[in-house]
Amino acid sequence: MFMAHSATISDAWKKREVLVADSKKILEVRNLWKAFGSNRVLNGFDLLVENGESVVVLGKSGSGKSVLIKCIIGLMKPDAGEINVLGQDVPSLSSEALDELRVQVGFLFQSNALYDSMTVRENLEFPLRRHWFKKTEAEVEALVQEALYNVGLSHTINMMPAELSGGMRKRVALARTLILKPQIILYDEPTTGLDPVTSREISNLMVQVQEKYNTSSVIISHDMQCVSITANRVVLLIDGVCYANDTFENLSRSPDLKIKEFFD
């Protein structure tokens, strides 16, 4: 369950939606190349994510999934190719412009990346204070309370990360991502290390977030339960290219042996 927004919070989200109101494309990757010495990881990879769409990038360990997501967010420079996020050419952006773009792009780290020395409240306040938002203390408190309510963890606000279970830490990390009202969320192995029940809960929560806020998502995962729950489309990253691009159901019925091994 999600709590109802106040007018202030709803208005803040609507202002961000204006940035992509005239375009269905949220993210476009074209002919992306990346190598580390003689190890070619991405060999002309293509990806398109439209407004409100959730796309899972599925591939084996070491196939380049994490490299792809780091290139998208500007943490790594590609050797060649285009990356367009919310109408901006990521590889050409300055550090300052990248910081501004990252306000609109949520990133859920595989490790959660919570600050152990901060309470849950302080972890959620951190991105609001770090970026250019000018909020009153009351507005910051409202955003923190809303974000925690949305992930079902209002009671943890004064707890430390060490006091939380793995699933709770993942929820807090998602709440911290949502607090900036991103247009697109990048999930890096969001269910790694979680038991099947908690993994399903987190996957369903990701779907709720997408439906509630019409966010777009790129999900890096090899958890087939998570993939089946969250994906509007699945892109198979094999040999550095987009080997297949279709719904989970269609790919699961494919006779192609390279595709079948993911679904067997």
PDB file of N, CA, C and O in Angstrom, residues 18 31 44 67 69 78 135 149 224-225 246:
ATOM      1  N   VAL A  18       7.303  16.798 -16.609  1.00  0.00           N
ATOM      2  CA  VAL A  18       7.305  17.710 -17.758  1.00  0.00           C
ATOM      3  C   VAL A  18       8.533  17.501 -18.620  1.00  0.00           C
ATOM      4  O   VAL A  18       8.493  17.647 -19.842  1.00  0.00           O
ATOM      5  N   ASN A  31      24.696   1.130 -30.249  1.00  0.00           N
ATOM      6  CA  ASN A  31      26.011   0.692 -30.720  1.00  0.00           C
ATOM      7  C   ASN A  31      27.102   0.936 -29.663  1.00  0.00           C
ATOM      8  O   ASN A  31      28.143   1.528 -29.958  1.00  0.00           O
ATOM      9  N   GLY A  44      28.767  -3.371 -29.385  1.00  0.00           N
ATOM     10  CA  GLY A  44      27.725  -2.766 -30.208  1.00  0.00           C
ATOM     11  C   GLY A  44      26.350  -3.013 -29.632  1.00  0.00           C
ATOM     12  O   GLY A  44      25.399  -3.300 -30.362  1.00  0.00           O
ATOM     13  N   VAL A  67      28.751  -3.364 -16.247  1.00  0.00           N
ATOM     14  CA  VAL A  67      29.471  -2.366 -17.056  1.00  0.00           C
ATOM     15  C   VAL A  67      28.461  -1.484 -17.783  1.00  0.00           C
ATOM     16  O   VAL A  67      28.602  -0.253 -17.837  1.00  0.00           O
ATOM     17  N   ILE A  69      25.357  -0.738 -16.936  1.00  0.00           N
ATOM     18  CA  ILE A  69      24.632   0.179 -16.045  1.00  0.00           C
ATOM     19  C   ILE A  69      25.544   1.306 -15.563  1.00  0.00           C
ATOM     20  O   ILE A  69      25.112   2.445 -15.380  1.00  0.00           O
ATOM     21  N   PRO A  78      32.202   4.757 -22.065  1.00  0.00           N
ATOM     22  CA  PRO A  78      32.274   3.740 -23.116  1.00  0.00           C
ATOM     23  C   PRO A  78      33.374   4.072 -24.105  1.00  0.00           C
ATOM     24  O   PRO A  78      33.811   5.225 -24.211  1.00  0.00           O
ATOM     25  N   LYS A 135      14.596  22.660   0.668  1.00  0.00           N
ATOM     26  CA  LYS A 135      13.430  22.179   1.393  1.00  0.00           C
ATOM     27  C   LYS A 135      13.481  22.666   2.829  1.00  0.00           C
ATOM     28  O   LYS A 135      14.551  22.755   3.434  1.00  0.00           O
ATOM     29  N   TYR A 149       6.935   5.029   4.375  1.00  0.00           N
ATOM     30  CA  TYR A 149       5.588   4.456   4.343  1.00  0.00           C
ATOM     31  C   TYR A 149       5.380   3.656   3.067  1.00  0.00           C
ATOM     32  O   TYR A 149       4.790   2.570   3.071  1.00  0.00           O
ATOM     33  N   MET A 224      15.463 -15.317 -11.908  1.00  0.00           N
ATOM     34  CA  MET A 224      14.375 -15.498 -12.852  1.00  0.00           C
ATOM     35  C   MET A 224      13.009 -15.209 -12.232  1.00  0.00           C
ATOM     36  O   MET A 224      12.075 -14.820 -12.938  1.00  0.00           O
ATOM     37  N   GLN A 225      12.865 -15.376 -10.926  1.00  0.00           N
ATOM     38  CA  GLN A 225      11.616 -14.996 -10.274  1.00  0.00           C
ATOM     39  C   GLN A 225      11.426 -13.490 -10.366  1.00  0.00           C
ATOM     40  O   GLN A 225      10.342 -13.006 -10.704  1.00  0.00           O
ATOM     41  N   ASP A 246      12.391  -9.328 -26.058  1.00  0.00           N
ATOM     42  CA  ASP A 246      10.992  -9.753 -26.155  1.00  0.00           C
ATOM     43  C   ASP A 246      10.416  -9.858 -24.753  1.00  0.00           C
ATOM     44  O   ASP A 246      11.103  -9.588 -23.762  1.00  0.00           O
TER      45      ASP A 246
END
